[in-house]
C-alpha cells in the first residue's frame, strides 16, 4: 500500500526545450505544458493527493520576452476557464500563492473569481503559484507581520510558528514531495520556507511529456525515502 503524499509541489520545467528540440517555437512548448498540467491535476486528484501546488510563473519569469510572458498569462487564463467544469465536478478548490498585485488586472479577476466559486469545495486543493518567488513570499510575510505588529510583543520573542502565520496559505501543510521535471537540480525560488523538509524528486523527462505514470513513479520513489526531519533513523 503506497503512502500518498498529502501535499505535492511541482516545478514544471522543460517546456522551452521540448519545443526547440522539435524545431518549434517556445510558446508551443508552453501550450503542451498546459495540457500536461491538466493531465497531472486529474491524475493527482484520482490518486487522492489533497494539495497540489503548481509553479506556473515565477517572480523572475518577467525577464522573458513580452511575447512569451503574454502567452503564458493567456494560458493561465485558459487553464482557469477550461478547468472550471472539472473543478466543479471533482469539488476541487483552487487557491493562489504569489504576488497577486503584480499580475495583470484581468488575470487577478479570473483567479479571484475561481477562488471564490470553488472556496466551499472539499476535494483536492490546487494552489497556483503565479508571480511567485519564495523570497518574495517571505518578504511579503514580513511586511504583513510588521503592519500587524503590536508594540507590546517584542519581535525578539518571534517564533517560526508566529512568522509562518503571515505566509500566503498558512493553513496548508508543508509539501511532502517536490517534483521537478527536465533534470535541473535546483529549487528556483520555489516554496523556500515550506519546502524545508520536503523530499525532492528530479525527473529527466520534460514537463510536456509528463503522464499519470510519471506521477505514480515519483510517489513510488517517495515511498522509499526515510523522512527524519533532522532527527535520527527510526529503529523501532
Ligand atoms: C518552465 O519551462 C515553464 C514555465 C515558466 C511556464 C509554465 C506554465 C504552464 C505549463 C502553463 C500554465 C499552467 C498552469 C497550471 C496555470 P521553461 O520555459 O523554463 O523550459 P526550458 O527550461 O526548457 O526553457
Short mmCIF file of C-alpha atoms and ligand atoms in Angstrom, two decimals:
data_model
loop_
_atom_site.label_atom_id
_atom_site.label_comp_id
_atom_site.label_asym_id
_atom_site.label_seq_id
_atom_site.Cartn_x
_atom_site.Cartn_y
_atom_site.Cartn_z
CA UNK A 1 0.00 0.00 0.00
CA UNK A 2 1.51 3.31 -1.15
CA UNK A 3 1.62 6.33 1.13
CA UNK A 4 0.13 9.14 -0.95
CA UNK A 5 1.85 12.44 -0.10
CA UNK A 6 -0.64 14.89 1.40
CA UNK A 7 0.90 17.81 -0.47
CA UNK A 8 2.89 17.68 -3.73
CA UNK A 9 4.57 20.73 -5.29
CA UNK A 10 5.66 20.67 -8.93
CA UNK A 11 8.26 22.76 -10.76
CA UNK A 12 7.00 22.27 -14.32
CA UNK A 13 10.26 22.73 -16.23
CA UNK A 14 11.35 21.96 -19.78
CA UNK A 15 8.58 23.43 -21.93
CA UNK A 16 11.05 25.54 -23.94
CA UNK A 17 13.42 22.61 -24.52
CA UNK A 18 10.53 20.38 -25.53
CA UNK A 19 9.61 22.88 -28.26
CA UNK A 20 13.08 23.82 -29.51
CA UNK A 21 14.07 20.14 -29.64
CA UNK A 22 11.28 19.70 -32.18
CA UNK A 23 12.12 22.83 -34.16
CA UNK A 24 9.05 24.59 -32.75
CA UNK A 25 8.73 28.00 -31.09
CA UNK A 26 8.93 28.08 -27.27
CA UNK A 27 5.27 29.06 -26.84
CA UNK A 28 4.27 25.75 -28.43
CA UNK A 29 6.07 24.07 -25.54
CA UNK A 30 4.04 26.06 -23.02
CA UNK A 31 0.84 25.03 -24.79
CA UNK A 32 1.82 21.36 -24.39
CA UNK A 33 2.90 22.18 -20.82
CA UNK A 34 -0.61 23.38 -20.10
CA UNK A 35 -2.02 20.06 -21.36
CA UNK A 36 0.40 18.21 -19.07
CA UNK A 37 -0.68 20.41 -16.12
CA UNK A 38 -4.30 19.39 -16.77
CA UNK A 39 -3.37 15.67 -17.05
CA UNK A 40 -1.38 15.76 -13.83
CA UNK A 41 -4.07 17.72 -11.95
CA UNK A 42 -6.58 14.99 -12.86
CA UNK A 43 -4.10 12.22 -12.03
CA UNK A 44 -3.27 13.74 -8.62
CA UNK A 45 -6.94 14.11 -7.78
CA UNK A 46 -7.62 10.48 -8.81
CA UNK A 47 -4.70 9.25 -6.69
CA UNK A 48 -6.06 11.04 -3.61
CA UNK A 49 -3.49 13.84 -3.27
CA UNK A 50 -5.00 16.54 -1.02
CA UNK A 51 -2.90 19.57 -2.05
CA UNK A 52 -1.12 20.16 -5.35
CA UNK A 53 0.98 23.31 -5.86
CA UNK A 54 1.88 24.11 -9.47
CA UNK A 55 4.69 26.59 -10.18
CA UNK A 56 3.25 28.33 -13.25
CA UNK A 57 5.14 31.64 -13.27
CA UNK A 58 7.97 32.89 -11.07
CA UNK A 59 8.84 36.44 -9.98
CA UNK A 60 11.90 36.01 -12.25
CA UNK A 61 9.94 34.91 -15.34
CA UNK A 62 9.18 38.56 -16.23
CA UNK A 63 12.72 38.64 -17.69
CA UNK A 64 11.46 36.64 -20.70
CA UNK A 65 10.29 38.34 -23.90
CA UNK A 66 6.96 40.17 -23.66
CA UNK A 67 5.60 37.74 -26.26
CA UNK A 68 6.41 34.70 -24.10
CA UNK A 69 5.14 36.37 -20.89
CA UNK A 70 1.90 37.36 -22.62
CA UNK A 71 1.47 33.84 -23.94
CA UNK A 72 1.95 32.22 -20.52
CA UNK A 73 -0.54 34.70 -18.99
CA UNK A 74 -3.11 33.78 -21.65
CA UNK A 75 -2.51 30.07 -20.89
CA UNK A 76 -3.08 30.67 -17.19
CA UNK A 77 -6.40 32.30 -18.05
CA UNK A 78 -7.23 29.40 -20.35
CA UNK A 79 -6.37 26.89 -17.59
CA UNK A 80 -8.69 28.66 -15.15
CA UNK A 81 -11.54 28.74 -17.67
CA UNK A 82 -11.14 25.27 -19.13
CA UNK A 83 -10.54 23.56 -15.79
CA UNK A 84 -13.52 25.26 -14.16
CA UNK A 85 -16.03 22.49 -15.03
CA UNK A 86 -13.51 19.85 -13.93
CA UNK A 87 -13.09 21.70 -10.61
CA UNK A 88 -16.85 21.82 -10.08
CA UNK A 89 -17.33 18.13 -10.97
CA UNK A 90 -14.49 17.00 -8.73
CA UNK A 91 -15.07 19.53 -5.93
CA UNK A 92 -11.54 20.91 -6.45
CA UNK A 93 -10.73 24.08 -4.59
CA UNK A 94 -8.45 26.47 -6.48
CA UNK A 95 -6.10 28.64 -4.42
CA UNK A 96 -3.27 31.05 -5.10
CA UNK A 97 0.21 31.84 -3.90
CA UNK A 98 2.35 34.72 -5.13
CA UNK A 99 2.25 38.47 -5.52
CA UNK A 100 -1.28 39.00 -6.82
CA UNK A 101 -0.88 42.77 -7.14
CA UNK A 102 1.89 42.41 -9.73
CA UNK A 103 -0.39 40.50 -12.12
CA UNK A 104 -2.47 41.98 -14.98
CA UNK A 105 -5.95 43.04 -13.76
CA UNK A 106 -7.82 40.50 -15.93
CA UNK A 107 -5.76 37.59 -14.55
CA UNK A 108 -6.33 38.82 -10.98
CA UNK A 109 -10.09 38.90 -11.59
CA UNK A 110 -10.09 35.43 -13.14
CA UNK A 111 -8.11 33.95 -10.24
CA UNK A 112 -10.21 35.67 -7.55
CA UNK A 113 -13.42 34.63 -9.26
CA UNK A 114 -12.31 30.96 -9.50
CA UNK A 115 -11.15 31.02 -5.87
CA UNK A 116 -14.50 32.42 -4.72
CA UNK A 117 -16.55 29.94 -6.71
CA UNK A 118 -14.59 26.91 -5.51
CA UNK A 119 -13.97 28.07 -1.92
CA UNK A 120 -16.50 25.68 -0.37
CA UNK A 121 -15.19 22.54 -2.09
CA UNK A 122 -13.71 19.71 -0.05
CA UNK A 123 -11.83 17.79 -2.81
CA UNK A 124 -8.18 18.33 -3.73
CA UNK A 125 -6.84 21.87 -3.37
CA UNK A 126 -4.83 23.14 -6.35
CA UNK A 127 -2.55 26.01 -5.41
CA UNK A 128 -1.46 28.06 -8.41
CA UNK A 129 1.94 29.69 -7.83
CA UNK A 130 1.86 32.65 -10.18
CA UNK A 131 4.22 35.64 -9.95
CA UNK A 132 5.61 33.54 -7.12
CA UNK A 133 9.03 33.66 -5.51
CA UNK A 134 9.92 32.01 -2.20
CA UNK A 135 12.00 35.00 -1.12
CA UNK A 136 9.24 37.37 -2.20
CA UNK A 137 6.70 35.39 -0.14
CA UNK A 138 8.94 35.65 2.93
CA UNK A 139 9.44 39.42 2.44
CA UNK A 140 5.68 39.95 1.93
CA UNK A 141 5.03 37.89 5.09
CA UNK A 142 7.47 40.08 6.99
CA UNK A 143 5.72 43.23 5.77
CA UNK A 144 2.31 41.84 6.84
CA UNK A 145 3.76 40.94 10.23
CA UNK A 146 5.26 44.43 10.65
CA UNK A 147 1.93 46.06 9.72
CA UNK A 148 0.06 43.89 12.27
CA UNK A 149 2.67 44.02 14.96
CA UNK A 150 1.69 45.22 18.39
CA UNK A 151 4.47 47.07 20.25
CA UNK A 152 3.72 45.04 23.44
CA UNK A 153 5.10 41.83 21.88
CA UNK A 154 8.83 42.15 21.35
CA UNK A 155 10.00 40.86 17.96
CA UNK A 156 12.82 39.06 19.74
CA UNK A 157 10.18 36.57 21.01
CA UNK A 158 9.02 35.76 17.47
CA UNK A 159 8.80 32.03 16.72
CA UNK A 160 8.78 30.20 13.37
CA UNK A 161 5.11 29.39 14.02
CA UNK A 162 4.25 33.08 14.61
CA UNK A 163 6.06 34.06 11.42
CA UNK A 164 4.59 31.35 9.21
CA UNK A 165 1.08 32.61 10.03
CA UNK A 166 1.85 35.51 7.67
CA UNK A 167 2.80 33.36 4.69
CA UNK A 168 0.34 33.12 1.77
CA UNK A 169 -1.54 29.97 2.85
CA UNK A 170 -0.69 29.19 6.47
CA UNK A 171 -3.42 26.54 6.76
CA UNK A 172 -1.87 24.37 4.02
CA UNK A 173 0.58 21.72 5.29
CA UNK A 174 4.17 21.88 4.02
CA UNK A 175 4.80 19.90 0.82
CA UNK A 176 5.89 16.31 1.48
CA UNK A 177 7.22 15.93 -2.04
CA UNK A 178 8.57 18.47 -4.53
CA UNK A 179 8.88 17.24 -8.10
CA UNK A 180 11.00 18.93 -10.75
CA UNK A 181 10.86 17.87 -14.38
CA UNK A 182 13.59 18.37 -17.01
CA UNK A 183 16.59 17.37 -14.92
CA UNK A 184 17.79 20.52 -13.14
CA UNK A 185 18.88 20.15 -9.51
CA UNK A 186 17.76 23.48 -8.06
CA UNK A 187 14.80 24.96 -6.18
CA UNK A 188 14.47 28.06 -8.42
CA UNK A 189 12.94 30.03 -5.51
CA UNK A 190 10.02 27.58 -5.07
CA UNK A 191 8.44 27.19 -1.59
CA UNK A 192 11.68 28.09 0.20
CA UNK A 193 10.10 28.22 3.67
CA UNK A 194 7.53 25.47 3.22
CA UNK A 195 9.92 23.10 1.44
CA UNK A 196 12.47 22.98 4.29
CA UNK A 197 11.89 19.23 4.82
CA UNK A 198 10.30 18.25 1.52
CA UNK A 199 11.60 15.23 -0.35
CA UNK A 200 12.83 16.18 -3.83
CA UNK A 201 12.23 14.09 -6.92
CA UNK A 202 14.03 15.14 -10.09
CA UNK A 203 12.83 13.66 -13.34
CA UNK A 204 14.75 13.84 -16.61
CA UNK A 205 11.50 13.95 -18.55
CA UNK A 206 10.47 17.33 -19.95
CA UNK A 207 7.21 18.65 -18.50
CA UNK A 208 5.06 18.37 -21.67
CA UNK A 209 5.85 14.61 -21.73
CA UNK A 210 4.53 14.00 -18.21
CA UNK A 211 1.80 11.39 -17.81
CA UNK A 212 -0.01 9.87 -14.84
CA UNK A 213 2.57 7.03 -14.74
CA UNK A 214 5.33 9.62 -14.12
CA UNK A 215 3.45 10.93 -11.10
CA UNK A 216 2.94 7.36 -9.88
CA UNK A 217 6.68 6.70 -10.28
CA UNK A 218 7.50 9.84 -8.27
CA UNK A 219 5.16 8.69 -5.49
CA UNK A 220 6.66 5.19 -5.56
CA UNK A 221 10.13 6.71 -5.21
CA UNK A 222 8.90 8.95 -2.35
CA UNK A 223 7.70 5.84 -0.55
CA UNK A 224 11.28 4.55 -0.40
CA UNK A 225 12.52 7.65 1.42
CA UNK A 226 13.31 7.70 5.10
CA UNK A 227 11.95 11.03 6.34
CA UNK A 228 13.74 12.04 9.51
CA UNK A 229 13.06 15.80 9.69
CA UNK A 230 16.53 16.33 11.13
CA UNK A 231 16.10 13.51 13.67
CA UNK A 232 17.74 10.08 13.74
CA UNK A 233 16.89 6.88 11.90
CA UNK A 234 13.77 5.24 13.31
CA UNK A 235 14.98 1.84 14.55
CA UNK A 236 11.74 0.84 16.34
C1 LIG B 1 9.14 26.27 -17.46
O1 LIG B 1 9.66 25.82 -18.69
C2 LIG B 1 7.72 26.60 -17.58
C3 LIG B 1 7.16 27.83 -17.39
C4 LIG B 1 7.95 29.01 -17.00
C5 LIG B 1 5.71 28.07 -17.61
C6 LIG B 1 4.80 27.01 -17.04
C7 LIG B 1 3.41 27.33 -17.44
C8 LIG B 1 2.50 26.45 -17.90
C9 LIG B 1 2.77 25.00 -18.01
C10 LIG B 1 1.14 26.93 -18.33
C11 LIG B 1 0.23 27.37 -17.22
C12 LIG B 1 -0.06 26.31 -16.23
C13 LIG B 1 -0.95 26.41 -15.19
C14 LIG B 1 -1.08 25.26 -14.26
C15 LIG B 1 -1.81 27.59 -14.92
P1 LIG B 1 10.82 26.64 -19.41
O2 LIG B 1 10.20 27.58 -20.37
O3 LIG B 1 11.71 27.27 -18.37
O4 LIG B 1 11.57 25.48 -20.15
P2 LIG B 1 13.13 25.46 -20.54
O5 LIG B 1 13.89 25.41 -19.25
O6 LIG B 1 13.24 24.18 -21.33
O7 LIG B 1 13.40 26.67 -21.37
#
